[in-house]
């Protein structure tokens, strides 16, 4: 967990889109684990021993938090999950039934003395300070709304047990609303049920008066709870709902069901990107949140061709995978991003193959001469994102073709494998290594194709060779242009991407 996204402030590259910088290609996205969606409904109405009340002020410049621990359940310390968030602590105090309890206030922790019962710790966080440094993806203002990563203001014990749970009650000033990733406690309006993931991993909460909310149903069992944050935009609410509904539907069509009962989506109007949706990312604390930056000039029609929303939503079909192994999580997701778009009719099958070919070409040209495993590990320092993403996507293609062409094991395609993997592990409450995922896939399929194919390329500095794959698919890349043979490879191409 030490490398978990969200334990450090976001690196500069991650801030680029919010700062209005254009991103080229698959610049990056990040994900971290979340709760099991089967646990989304509160298990009971019994209040947990740990109860939190949070009160943002009317100007959204500060947030006051009161964390109460029933009986002797108070921890020895409360700490922020984000490393330097202690700098934004304004005040802190504690009390029990007898009066004030002395707190040991340190820069990064509030020490709670032993021997007290029913302790409540009150503290205030400087939201104005957190958001003053311009834009970052863990605390920022979007017009009159503010988005705060939970690891900045929802302090927790230094060790959060896997079985930890708490309720958070939001007391909001007149006119202020909140968008949260957490499931609501049905019997208590304004109260939400949090499990360990809400504290161990980053989550995002929006407060404000201006954001617009949309509910997008995905099949009979799932929904996206969308908050479109304040800011100028040309896309309409109807266009945004349609865009997200189609992206989620494309994921559900391949996986057999949408991977979550509920996903929070934050749509953030922005400017300066070349694409209608310049950037997106997933965090999973307390439930999944997908953030999507939306170019203010993008019209509804432009959203039909967006690849970022299906990409981010597809991440939720895979288990949380540690960031060093992005070649697997991002690579397979990149491959499926184009398959999903072609299958859903968001682009033509030919355009989907062209997008894959163009991506492989970008990946081939990118890189620092490291092996794929090392490139993946060092990606956040070297920015060799395209190399890592597209080399991983190339491995996904190679595996898909082998599964389709050879009738061994239980999988007839990579689709079968992704469905089986989702059912087995996408709801895991911990990070997986790529090696574990690969072993799980081979185990589920009764194959060795995952380990064999990935082992062969992880230690190579060379981009995975796709010559044989292109031949089988009837594809040829000539001077940067993809030639598609009308007959050769057609059945295989159609099996992988057929328009609806
Ligand atoms: Zn991604």
CSV table of C-alpha atoms and ligand atoms in Angstrom, one decimal:
chain,number,residue,atom,x,y,z
A,1,UNK,CA,0.0,0.0,0.0
A,2,UNK,CA,3.0,2.3,0.4
A,3,UNK,CA,2.9,3.3,-3.2
A,4,UNK,CA,-0.8,3.9,-3.2
A,5,UNK,CA,-2.0,6.7,-5.3
A,6,UNK,CA,-3.3,9.4,-3.0
A,7,UNK,CA,-0.7,9.1,-0.3
A,8,UNK,CA,1.2,11.8,-1.9
A,9,UNK,CA,0.2,15.0,-3.6
A,10,UNK,CA,-0.4,14.7,-7.3
A,11,UNK,CA,2.6,15.1,-9.5
A,12,UNK,CA,2.8,18.0,-11.9
A,13,UNK,CA,1.8,16.0,-14.9
A,14,UNK,CA,-1.4,15.1,-13.2
A,15,UNK,CA,-2.2,18.7,-12.7
A,16,UNK,CA,-1.5,19.6,-16.3
A,17,UNK,CA,-5.1,19.3,-17.5
A,18,UNK,CA,-6.5,21.3,-14.7
A,19,UNK,CA,-3.9,23.9,-15.4
A,20,UNK,CA,-5.2,24.1,-18.9
A,21,UNK,CA,-2.3,22.3,-20.6
A,22,UNK,CA,-3.1,20.1,-23.5
A,23,UNK,CA,-2.3,16.4,-23.2
A,24,UNK,CA,-1.2,14.3,-26.1
A,25,UNK,CA,-2.7,10.9,-26.4
A,26,UNK,CA,-3.0,8.6,-23.4
A,27,UNK,CA,-1.2,10.9,-21.0
A,28,UNK,CA,-2.3,9.1,-18.0
A,29,UNK,CA,-4.9,8.1,-15.6
A,30,UNK,CA,-4.7,6.6,-12.2
A,31,UNK,CA,-6.7,4.3,-10.1
A,32,UNK,CA,-6.7,3.0,-6.6
A,33,UNK,CA,-8.8,0.3,-4.9
A,34,UNK,CA,-12.2,0.7,-3.5
A,35,UNK,CA,-14.8,-1.1,-1.5
A,36,UNK,CA,-16.6,-4.2,-2.6
A,37,UNK,CA,-19.8,-3.1,-4.3
A,38,UNK,CA,-21.7,-6.0,-2.7
A,39,UNK,CA,-21.1,-4.1,0.5
A,40,UNK,CA,-22.4,-0.8,-0.8
A,41,UNK,CA,-25.7,-1.1,1.1
A,42,UNK,CA,-25.1,-0.5,4.8
A,43,UNK,CA,-25.1,-3.8,6.4
A,44,UNK,CA,-27.4,-2.7,9.1
A,45,UNK,CA,-28.9,0.4,10.7
A,46,UNK,CA,-26.8,0.0,13.8
A,47,UNK,CA,-24.7,3.1,14.2
A,48,UNK,CA,-21.0,2.2,14.2
A,49,UNK,CA,-18.7,3.2,17.1
A,50,UNK,CA,-17.0,5.8,14.9
A,51,UNK,CA,-19.3,8.7,13.9
A,52,UNK,CA,-18.2,11.8,12.0
A,53,UNK,CA,-20.0,15.1,11.4
A,54,UNK,CA,-18.7,17.4,8.8
A,55,UNK,CA,-19.7,21.0,8.3
A,56,UNK,CA,-18.3,23.1,5.5
A,57,UNK,CA,-18.8,26.9,6.0
A,58,UNK,CA,-21.1,28.9,3.8
A,59,UNK,CA,-18.2,30.3,1.7
A,60,UNK,CA,-16.6,26.8,1.4
A,61,UNK,CA,-13.4,28.2,2.9
A,62,UNK,CA,-13.2,25.8,5.8
A,63,UNK,CA,-14.6,22.6,6.9
A,64,UNK,CA,-15.2,21.6,10.5
A,65,UNK,CA,-15.1,17.9,11.4
A,66,UNK,CA,-16.2,16.2,14.6
A,67,UNK,CA,-15.1,12.6,15.0
A,68,UNK,CA,-16.7,10.8,17.9
A,69,UNK,CA,-15.7,7.4,19.2
A,70,UNK,CA,-18.1,5.4,21.3
A,71,UNK,CA,-16.9,3.9,24.6
A,72,UNK,CA,-13.1,3.3,24.6
A,73,UNK,CA,-12.9,2.9,20.8
A,74,UNK,CA,-10.9,6.2,20.2
A,75,UNK,CA,-7.6,5.6,18.4
A,76,UNK,CA,-4.3,6.9,19.7
A,77,UNK,CA,-4.0,9.3,16.8
A,78,UNK,CA,-5.9,10.8,14.0
A,79,UNK,CA,-3.9,11.5,10.9
A,80,UNK,CA,-4.7,12.8,7.3
A,81,UNK,CA,-4.2,10.2,4.6
A,82,UNK,CA,-2.4,12.7,2.4
A,83,UNK,CA,1.2,13.4,3.5
A,84,UNK,CA,1.3,17.2,4.0
A,85,UNK,CA,-2.3,17.8,4.7
A,86,UNK,CA,-1.5,18.6,8.3
A,87,UNK,CA,-0.4,22.1,7.2
A,88,UNK,CA,-4.0,22.9,6.5
A,89,UNK,CA,-5.2,22.2,10.0
A,90,UNK,CA,-6.7,25.3,11.5
A,91,UNK,CA,-7.9,24.3,15.0
A,92,UNK,CA,-8.2,21.1,16.9
A,93,UNK,CA,-9.7,20.1,20.3
A,94,UNK,CA,-11.2,17.1,22.1
A,95,UNK,CA,-13.7,16.4,24.8
A,96,UNK,CA,-15.5,13.7,26.6
A,97,UNK,CA,-18.4,13.7,29.0
A,98,UNK,CA,-16.3,15.3,31.7
A,99,UNK,CA,-15.0,18.2,29.6
A,100,UNK,CA,-11.9,19.0,27.6
A,101,UNK,CA,-9.4,16.2,26.8
A,102,UNK,CA,-5.9,17.4,26.0
A,103,UNK,CA,-4.8,16.7,22.5
A,104,UNK,CA,-1.1,16.2,21.5
A,105,UNK,CA,-1.1,18.4,18.4
A,106,UNK,CA,1.7,17.6,16.0
A,107,UNK,CA,2.1,18.7,12.4
A,108,UNK,CA,0.8,15.5,10.9
A,109,UNK,CA,-1.2,14.0,13.8
A,110,UNK,CA,-3.5,14.6,16.6
A,111,UNK,CA,-2.6,12.4,19.6
A,112,UNK,CA,-5.5,11.3,21.8
A,113,UNK,CA,-4.6,10.4,25.4
A,114,UNK,CA,-5.6,7.0,26.7
A,115,UNK,CA,-8.2,6.4,29.4
A,116,UNK,CA,-11.1,8.5,28.1
A,117,UNK,CA,-14.4,7.2,27.0
A,118,UNK,CA,-16.8,8.6,24.4
A,119,UNK,CA,-14.2,11.0,23.0
A,120,UNK,CA,-15.0,13.5,20.3
A,121,UNK,CA,-12.2,15.2,18.4
A,122,UNK,CA,-13.1,18.5,16.6
A,123,UNK,CA,-10.9,20.1,14.0
A,124,UNK,CA,-11.1,22.5,11.1
A,125,UNK,CA,-9.4,22.3,7.8
A,126,UNK,CA,-8.4,25.4,5.7
A,127,UNK,CA,-10.2,24.7,2.4
A,128,UNK,CA,-9.2,28.1,1.1
A,129,UNK,CA,-5.6,27.3,1.7
A,130,UNK,CA,-5.9,23.9,0.1
A,131,UNK,CA,-7.4,25.3,-3.1
A,132,UNK,CA,-5.4,28.5,-3.1
A,133,UNK,CA,-2.3,27.1,-4.8
A,134,UNK,CA,-4.1,27.0,-8.2
A,135,UNK,CA,-5.4,23.7,-9.4
A,136,UNK,CA,-4.5,20.3,-8.2
A,137,UNK,CA,-6.5,17.2,-8.5
A,138,UNK,CA,-6.9,16.6,-4.8
A,139,UNK,CA,-8.4,20.0,-4.0
A,140,UNK,CA,-9.7,22.5,-6.5
A,141,UNK,CA,-12.4,24.9,-7.2
A,142,UNK,CA,-14.6,24.6,-10.3
A,143,UNK,CA,-16.4,27.9,-10.4
A,144,UNK,CA,-18.4,28.1,-7.3
A,145,UNK,CA,-18.0,24.5,-6.4
A,146,UNK,CA,-15.1,22.9,-4.6
A,147,UNK,CA,-13.7,19.3,-4.8
A,148,UNK,CA,-11.8,17.9,-1.9
A,149,UNK,CA,-10.0,14.6,-1.7
A,150,UNK,CA,-11.1,12.8,1.4
A,151,UNK,CA,-7.5,12.1,2.5
A,152,UNK,CA,-7.0,15.8,3.1
A,153,UNK,CA,-9.9,16.4,5.6
A,154,UNK,CA,-11.3,13.1,6.7
A,155,UNK,CA,-8.6,12.2,9.3
A,156,UNK,CA,-8.4,8.6,10.4
A,157,UNK,CA,-6.4,6.4,12.7
A,158,UNK,CA,-2.9,5.7,11.5
A,159,UNK,CA,-3.8,2.1,11.0
A,160,UNK,CA,-7.3,1.5,9.5
A,161,UNK,CA,-8.4,-2.1,10.0
A,162,UNK,CA,-9.9,-3.9,7.1
A,163,UNK,CA,-13.2,-4.2,8.9
A,164,UNK,CA,-13.3,-0.5,9.9
A,165,UNK,CA,-16.6,1.4,9.4
A,166,UNK,CA,-17.9,4.8,10.2
A,167,UNK,CA,-20.8,7.0,9.4
A,168,UNK,CA,-20.4,10.5,8.1
A,169,UNK,CA,-23.2,13.0,8.6
A,170,UNK,CA,-22.9,16.2,6.4
A,171,UNK,CA,-24.4,19.3,7.9
A,172,UNK,CA,-24.5,21.7,5.0
A,173,UNK,CA,-25.1,25.5,5.0
A,174,UNK,CA,-28.3,26.8,3.3
A,175,UNK,CA,-28.1,26.1,-0.4
A,176,UNK,CA,-24.9,24.0,-0.3
A,177,UNK,CA,-25.1,20.4,-1.6
A,178,UNK,CA,-22.6,17.6,-1.6
A,179,UNK,CA,-21.7,14.9,-4.1
A,180,UNK,CA,-20.1,11.9,-2.5
A,181,UNK,CA,-18.9,8.4,-3.5
A,182,UNK,CA,-20.4,6.8,-0.3
A,183,UNK,CA,-23.7,4.9,0.0
A,184,UNK,CA,-26.4,6.7,1.9
A,185,UNK,CA,-27.8,5.3,5.2
A,186,UNK,CA,-31.4,4.9,4.2
A,187,UNK,CA,-32.8,5.7,7.6
A,188,UNK,CA,-30.7,8.8,8.2
A,189,UNK,CA,-30.9,11.6,5.6
A,190,UNK,CA,-27.5,13.2,5.1
A,191,UNK,CA,-25.6,10.3,6.6
A,192,UNK,CA,-23.4,8.0,4.7
A,193,UNK,CA,-21.8,4.6,5.4
A,194,UNK,CA,-18.0,4.4,5.0
A,195,UNK,CA,-15.9,1.3,5.0
A,196,UNK,CA,-12.2,0.9,5.4
A,197,UNK,CA,-11.5,1.8,1.8
A,198,UNK,CA,-13.0,5.3,2.4
A,199,UNK,CA,-10.1,5.9,4.8
A,200,UNK,CA,-7.3,3.8,3.3
A,201,UNK,CA,-7.7,5.1,-0.2
A,202,UNK,CA,-8.5,8.4,-1.8
A,203,UNK,CA,-12.1,9.4,-2.4
A,204,UNK,CA,-13.5,12.7,-3.8
A,205,UNK,CA,-16.3,14.8,-2.5
A,206,UNK,CA,-17.7,17.9,-4.2
A,207,UNK,CA,-19.4,20.7,-2.2
A,208,UNK,CA,-21.2,23.6,-3.8
A,209,UNK,CA,-24.3,25.5,-4.9
A,210,UNK,CA,-23.8,25.4,-8.6
A,211,UNK,CA,-23.2,21.8,-9.7
A,212,UNK,CA,-25.8,20.0,-11.7
A,213,UNK,CA,-26.7,16.5,-10.8
A,214,UNK,CA,-27.8,13.8,-13.3
A,215,UNK,CA,-28.7,10.1,-12.7
A,216,UNK,CA,-27.8,7.9,-15.6
A,217,UNK,CA,-29.3,4.4,-15.4
A,218,UNK,CA,-27.0,1.6,-16.8
A,219,UNK,CA,-29.2,-1.4,-17.2
A,220,UNK,CA,-31.6,-2.4,-14.5
A,221,UNK,CA,-29.1,-2.6,-11.6
A,222,UNK,CA,-26.6,0.1,-12.0
A,223,UNK,CA,-26.4,3.8,-12.2
A,224,UNK,CA,-24.0,6.7,-12.6
A,225,UNK,CA,-24.5,9.6,-10.1
A,226,UNK,CA,-23.1,12.5,-12.1
A,227,UNK,CA,-22.2,15.9,-10.8
A,228,UNK,CA,-21.4,18.4,-13.6
A,229,UNK,CA,-19.4,21.0,-11.8
A,230,UNK,CA,-19.8,24.8,-12.2
A,231,UNK,CA,-18.2,26.4,-15.3
A,232,UNK,CA,-19.0,27.5,-18.8
A,233,UNK,CA,-19.7,24.6,-21.2
A,234,UNK,CA,-21.4,24.0,-24.5
A,235,UNK,CA,-22.4,20.4,-23.9
A,236,UNK,CA,-25.9,20.1,-22.6
A,237,UNK,CA,-27.0,18.0,-19.6
A,238,UNK,CA,-28.9,15.7,-22.0
A,239,UNK,CA,-25.7,15.4,-24.1
A,240,UNK,CA,-23.6,14.5,-21.1
A,241,UNK,CA,-26.1,11.9,-19.9
A,242,UNK,CA,-26.2,10.3,-23.3
A,243,UNK,CA,-22.4,10.3,-23.6
A,244,UNK,CA,-21.9,8.7,-20.2
A,245,UNK,CA,-24.8,6.3,-20.7
A,246,UNK,CA,-23.3,5.0,-24.0
A,247,UNK,CA,-19.8,4.7,-22.5
A,248,UNK,CA,-21.1,2.7,-19.5
A,249,UNK,CA,-23.3,0.6,-21.8
A,250,UNK,CA,-20.3,-0.2,-23.9
A,251,UNK,CA,-18.5,-1.5,-20.9
A,252,UNK,CA,-21.6,-3.5,-19.7
A,253,UNK,CA,-22.0,-5.1,-23.2
A,254,UNK,CA,-18.5,-6.6,-23.1
A,255,UNK,CA,-18.4,-7.6,-19.4
A,256,UNK,CA,-22.0,-8.8,-19.3
A,257,UNK,CA,-22.9,-6.4,-16.6
A,258,UNK,CA,-21.8,-2.9,-15.6
A,259,UNK,CA,-19.0,-3.5,-13.0
A,260,UNK,CA,-20.6,-1.4,-10.2
A,261,UNK,CA,-24.1,-0.8,-8.8
A,262,UNK,CA,-23.2,2.9,-8.4
A,263,UNK,CA,-20.4,5.0,-9.6
A,264,UNK,CA,-19.9,8.7,-8.8
A,265,UNK,CA,-18.9,10.7,-11.9
A,266,UNK,CA,-17.5,14.3,-11.6
A,267,UNK,CA,-17.6,16.2,-14.9
A,268,UNK,CA,-15.3,19.2,-14.6
A,269,UNK,CA,-15.5,21.9,-17.3
A,270,UNK,CA,-12.1,23.0,-18.4
A,271,UNK,CA,-10.4,24.7,-21.3
A,272,UNK,CA,-7.3,24.5,-23.4
A,273,UNK,CA,-7.4,20.8,-24.4
A,274,UNK,CA,-7.4,19.6,-28.0
A,275,UNK,CA,-9.9,16.8,-27.2
A,276,UNK,CA,-13.5,17.2,-26.0
A,277,UNK,CA,-12.4,15.2,-22.9
A,278,UNK,CA,-8.8,16.0,-22.3
A,279,UNK,CA,-8.3,13.8,-19.2
A,280,UNK,CA,-9.9,11.4,-16.8
A,281,UNK,CA,-9.0,9.3,-13.8
A,282,UNK,CA,-10.5,6.9,-11.3
A,283,UNK,CA,-10.2,6.8,-7.5
A,284,UNK,CA,-11.8,4.1,-5.4
A,285,UNK,CA,-12.0,5.2,-1.8
A,286,UNK,CA,-15.4,4.6,-0.3
A,287,UNK,CA,-16.8,3.7,-3.7
A,288,UNK,CA,-15.7,4.5,-7.3
A,289,UNK,CA,-15.4,8.0,-8.5
A,290,UNK,CA,-14.5,8.8,-12.1
A,291,UNK,CA,-13.4,12.3,-12.8
A,292,UNK,CA,-13.7,13.5,-16.4
A,293,UNK,CA,-12.5,16.9,-17.6
A,294,UNK,CA,-14.8,18.3,-20.3
A,295,UNK,CA,-13.6,20.9,-22.7
A,296,UNK,CA,-15.9,23.9,-22.3
A,297,UNK,CA,-16.2,24.3,-26.1
A,298,UNK,CA,-17.1,20.6,-26.8
A,299,UNK,CA,-20.6,20.2,-28.1
A,300,UNK,CA,-22.8,17.1,-27.6
A,301,UNK,CA,-21.9,15.6,-30.9
A,302,UNK,CA,-18.1,15.7,-30.1
A,303,UNK,CA,-18.7,13.6,-27.0
A,304,UNK,CA,-19.8,10.7,-29.2
A,305,UNK,CA,-16.3,10.1,-30.3
A,306,UNK,CA,-14.7,10.5,-26.8
A,307,UNK,CA,-12.5,7.6,-25.7
A,308,UNK,CA,-11.7,8.7,-22.1
A,309,UNK,CA,-15.1,7.9,-20.5
A,310,UNK,CA,-15.2,4.3,-21.8
A,311,UNK,CA,-11.6,3.9,-20.9
A,312,UNK,CA,-12.0,5.1,-17.3
A,313,UNK,CA,-15.2,3.1,-16.8
A,314,UNK,CA,-13.5,-0.1,-18.2
A,315,UNK,CA,-10.9,0.2,-15.4
A,316,UNK,CA,-13.6,-0.7,-13.0
A,317,UNK,CA,-13.9,-4.2,-14.6
A,318,UNK,CA,-10.4,-5.0,-13.5
A,319,UNK,CA,-9.1,-5.5,-10.0
A,320,UNK,CA,-7.0,-2.7,-8.5
A,321,UNK,CA,-3.5,-3.2,-9.9
A,322,UNK,CA,-0.5,-1.5,-8.3
A,323,UNK,CA,0.8,1.5,-10.3
A,324,UNK,CA,4.2,-0.1,-11.1
A,325,UNK,CA,2.3,-2.6,-13.2
A,326,UNK,CA,0.4,-0.1,-15.4
A,327,UNK,CA,1.4,-2.0,-18.5
A,328,UNK,CA,-1.3,-4.5,-17.5
A,329,UNK,CA,-4.1,-2.3,-16.1
A,330,UNK,CA,-3.6,0.5,-18.7
A,331,UNK,CA,-2.6,-1.8,-21.6
A,332,UNK,CA,-5.6,-4.0,-21.4
A,333,UNK,CA,-7.8,-1.0,-20.8
A,334,UNK,CA,-6.4,0.8,-23.8
A,335,UNK,CA,-7.0,-2.3,-26.0
A,336,UNK,CA,-10.6,-2.5,-24.8
A,337,UNK,CA,-11.2,1.2,-25.1
A,338,UNK,CA,-11.0,0.9,-28.8
A,339,UNK,CA,-12.9,-2.5,-28.9
A,340,UNK,CA,-15.7,-1.0,-26.9
A,341,UNK,CA,-16.0,2.1,-29.0
A,342,UNK,CA,-16.2,0.0,-32.2
A,343,UNK,CA,-18.6,-2.5,-30.8
A,344,UNK,CA,-20.9,0.2,-29.5
A,345,UNK,CA,-20.9,2.1,-32.8
A,346,UNK,CA,-19.2,5.1,-31.3
A,347,UNK,CA,-16.7,4.8,-34.1
A,348,UNK,CA,-16.7,2.4,-37.1
A,349,UNK,CA,-14.8,-0.9,-36.8
A,350,UNK,CA,-12.3,0.5,-39.3
A,351,UNK,CA,-11.8,3.6,-37.2
A,352,UNK,CA,-11.3,1.4,-34.1
A,353,UNK,CA,-8.6,-0.6,-35.9
A,354,UNK,CA,-7.0,2.7,-37.1
A,355,UNK,CA,-7.0,3.9,-33.5
A,356,UNK,CA,-5.3,0.8,-32.3
A,357,UNK,CA,-2.7,1.0,-35.1
A,358,UNK,CA,-2.0,4.6,-34.4
A,359,UNK,CA,-1.6,3.8,-30.7
A,360,UNK,CA,0.8,0.9,-31.4
A,361,UNK,CA,2.8,3.3,-33.6
A,362,UNK,CA,2.9,5.9,-30.8
A,363,UNK,CA,3.9,3.3,-28.3
A,364,UNK,CA,6.6,2.0,-30.7
A,365,UNK,CA,8.1,5.5,-31.0
A,366,UNK,CA,7.9,6.3,-27.3
A,367,UNK,CA,10.1,5.0,-24.5
A,368,UNK,CA,13.5,5.3,-22.9
A,369,UNK,CA,15.1,2.0,-23.9
A,370,UNK,CA,14.1,0.3,-20.7
A,371,UNK,CA,12.4,-3.1,-20.6
A,372,UNK,CA,8.7,-2.9,-20.5
A,373,UNK,CA,8.7,-3.9,-16.8
A,374,UNK,CA,11.1,-1.1,-15.9
A,375,UNK,CA,9.4,1.3,-18.2
A,376,UNK,CA,6.1,0.6,-16.4
A,377,UNK,CA,7.7,1.0,-13.0
A,378,UNK,CA,9.4,4.3,-13.9
A,379,UNK,CA,6.6,5.8,-16.0
A,380,UNK,CA,5.8,8.6,-13.6
A,381,UNK,CA,9.3,9.8,-13.7
A,382,UNK,CA,10.0,9.3,-17.4
A,383,UNK,CA,6.6,10.1,-18.8
A,384,UNK,CA,6.9,7.1,-21.2
A,385,UNK,CA,3.1,6.6,-20.8
A,386,UNK,CA,2.5,5.8,-24.4
A,387,UNK,CA,5.2,3.2,-24.5
A,388,UNK,CA,3.7,1.4,-21.5
A,389,UNK,CA,0.1,1.8,-22.4
A,390,UNK,CA,0.4,0.6,-25.9
A,391,UNK,CA,2.9,-2.1,-25.3
A,392,UNK,CA,0.4,-3.5,-22.8
A,393,UNK,CA,-2.3,-3.1,-25.4
A,394,UNK,CA,-0.2,-5.0,-27.9
A,395,UNK,CA,0.1,-7.9,-25.4
A,396,UNK,CA,-3.6,-7.8,-25.0
A,397,UNK,CA,-4.0,-8.2,-28.8
A,398,UNK,CA,-1.5,-11.0,-29.0
A,399,UNK,CA,-3.3,-12.9,-26.2
A,400,UNK,CA,-6.7,-12.2,-27.7
A,401,UNK,CA,-5.6,-13.6,-31.0
A,402,UNK,CA,-4.1,-16.7,-29.5
A,403,UNK,CA,-7.2,-17.4,-27.5
A,404,UNK,CA,-9.4,-17.0,-30.5
A,405,UNK,CA,-7.2,-19.1,-32.8
A,406,UNK,CA,-6.4,-21.9,-30.5
A,407,UNK,CA,-9.1,-23.9,-28.9
A,408,UNK,CA,-7.4,-24.8,-25.6
A,409,UNK,CA,-8.5,-24.1,-22.1
A,410,UNK,CA,-11.8,-22.4,-21.1
A,411,UNK,CA,-11.4,-19.1,-22.8
A,412,UNK,CA,-12.4,-18.5,-26.5
A,413,UNK,CA,-11.3,-14.9,-26.4
A,414,UNK,CA,-9.9,-12.2,-24.2
A,415,UNK,CA,-13.5,-11.2,-23.5
A,416,UNK,CA,-14.1,-14.5,-21.8
A,417,UNK,CA,-11.0,-13.8,-19.7
A,418,UNK,CA,-12.1,-10.3,-18.7
A,419,UNK,CA,-15.5,-11.5,-17.7
A,420,UNK,CA,-14.0,-14.3,-15.6
A,421,UNK,CA,-11.5,-11.9,-14.0
A,422,UNK,CA,-14.2,-9.4,-13.2
A,423,UNK,CA,-16.3,-12.0,-11.5
A,424,UNK,CA,-13.3,-13.3,-9.6
A,425,UNK,CA,-11.5,-10.2,-8.5
A,426,UNK,CA,-12.5,-6.8,-9.8
A,427,UNK,CA,-14.0,-6.1,-6.4
A,428,UNK,CA,-10.9,-6.9,-4.5
A,429,UNK,CA,-10.1,-4.8,-1.5
A,430,UNK,CA,-6.4,-4.7,-2.1
A,431,UNK,CA,-3.9,-4.0,-4.8
A,432,UNK,CA,-2.9,-6.8,-7.0
A,433,UNK,CA,0.4,-7.2,-8.7
A,434,UNK,CA,0.4,-7.9,-12.5
A,435,UNK,CA,1.9,-11.3,-11.7
A,436,UNK,CA,-1.0,-12.2,-9.5
A,437,UNK,CA,-3.5,-11.1,-12.2
A,438,UNK,CA,-1.7,-13.0,-14.9
A,439,UNK,CA,-1.6,-16.1,-12.7
A,440,UNK,CA,-5.3,-15.7,-11.9
A,441,UNK,CA,-6.2,-15.4,-15.6
A,442,UNK,CA,-4.2,-18.5,-16.6
A,443,UNK,CA,-5.8,-20.4,-13.6
A,444,UNK,CA,-9.3,-19.3,-14.5
A,445,UNK,CA,-8.8,-20.2,-18.1
A,446,UNK,CA,-6.8,-23.4,-17.7
A,447,UNK,CA,-4.1,-21.8,-20.0
A,448,UNK,CA,-0.6,-20.5,-19.8
A,449,UNK,CA,-1.0,-17.9,-22.6
A,450,UNK,CA,-1.1,-15.0,-20.2
A,451,UNK,CA,2.1,-15.8,-18.4
A,452,UNK,CA,3.8,-17.0,-21.6
A,453,UNK,CA,3.0,-14.0,-23.6
A,454,UNK,CA,3.7,-11.4,-21.0
A,455,UNK,CA,6.9,-13.0,-19.6
A,456,UNK,CA,8.3,-13.0,-23.1
A,457,UNK,CA,8.0,-9.2,-23.4
A,458,UNK,CA,8.3,-7.8,-20.0
A,459,UNK,CA,12.1,-8.0,-20.0
A,460,UNK,CA,12.4,-6.8,-23.6
A,461,UNK,CA,13.2,-3.2,-24.5
A,462,UNK,CA,11.7,-3.9,-27.9
A,463,UNK,CA,8.1,-3.1,-28.6
A,464,UNK,CA,6.0,-6.3,-28.9
A,465,UNK,CA,6.2,-7.6,-32.5
A,466,UNK,CA,2.8,-7.5,-34.1
A,467,UNK,CA,3.7,-8.7,-37.6
A,468,UNK,CA,2.1,-12.1,-37.3
A,469,UNK,CA,-1.0,-10.5,-35.6
A,470,UNK,CA,-1.4,-8.0,-38.4
A,471,UNK,CA,-1.1,-10.7,-41.0
A,472,UNK,CA,-3.8,-12.8,-39.3
A,473,UNK,CA,-6.0,-9.8,-39.1
A,474,UNK,CA,-5.4,-8.7,-42.7
A,475,UNK,CA,-4.0,-5.4,-41.6
A,476,UNK,CA,-1.0,-3.6,-43.0
A,477,UNK,CA,0.5,-0.3,-41.8
A,478,UNK,CA,1.9,1.6,-44.8
A,479,UNK,CA,3.5,5.0,-44.3
A,480,UNK,CA,1.3,5.6,-41.2
A,481,UNK,CA,-1.8,4.6,-43.0
A,482,UNK,CA,-3.7,1.4,-42.1
A,483,UNK,CA,-4.7,-0.9,-45.1
A,484,UNK,CA,-7.4,-3.3,-44.3
A,485,UNK,CA,-7.7,-6.4,-46.6
A,486,UNK,CA,-11.3,-6.9,-47.5
A,487,UNK,CA,-11.1,-10.7,-47.3
A,488,UNK,CA,-8.0,-11.8,-45.5
A,489,UNK,CA,-8.5,-11.7,-41.7
A,490,UNK,CA,-12.0,-10.5,-42.0
A,491,UNK,CA,-13.7,-13.1,-39.9
A,492,UNK,CA,-11.2,-12.6,-37.1
A,493,UNK,CA,-11.6,-8.8,-37.3
A,494,UNK,CA,-15.4,-9.1,-37.2
A,495,UNK,CA,-15.2,-11.4,-34.2
A,496,UNK,CA,-13.2,-8.9,-32.3
A,497,UNK,CA,-15.0,-5.7,-33.4
A,498,UNK,CA,-18.4,-5.8,-35.0
A,499,UNK,CA,-20.6,-2.8,-35.2
A,500,UNK,CA,-23.9,-3.1,-33.4
B,1,LIG,ZN1,-6.4,4.4,-17.7
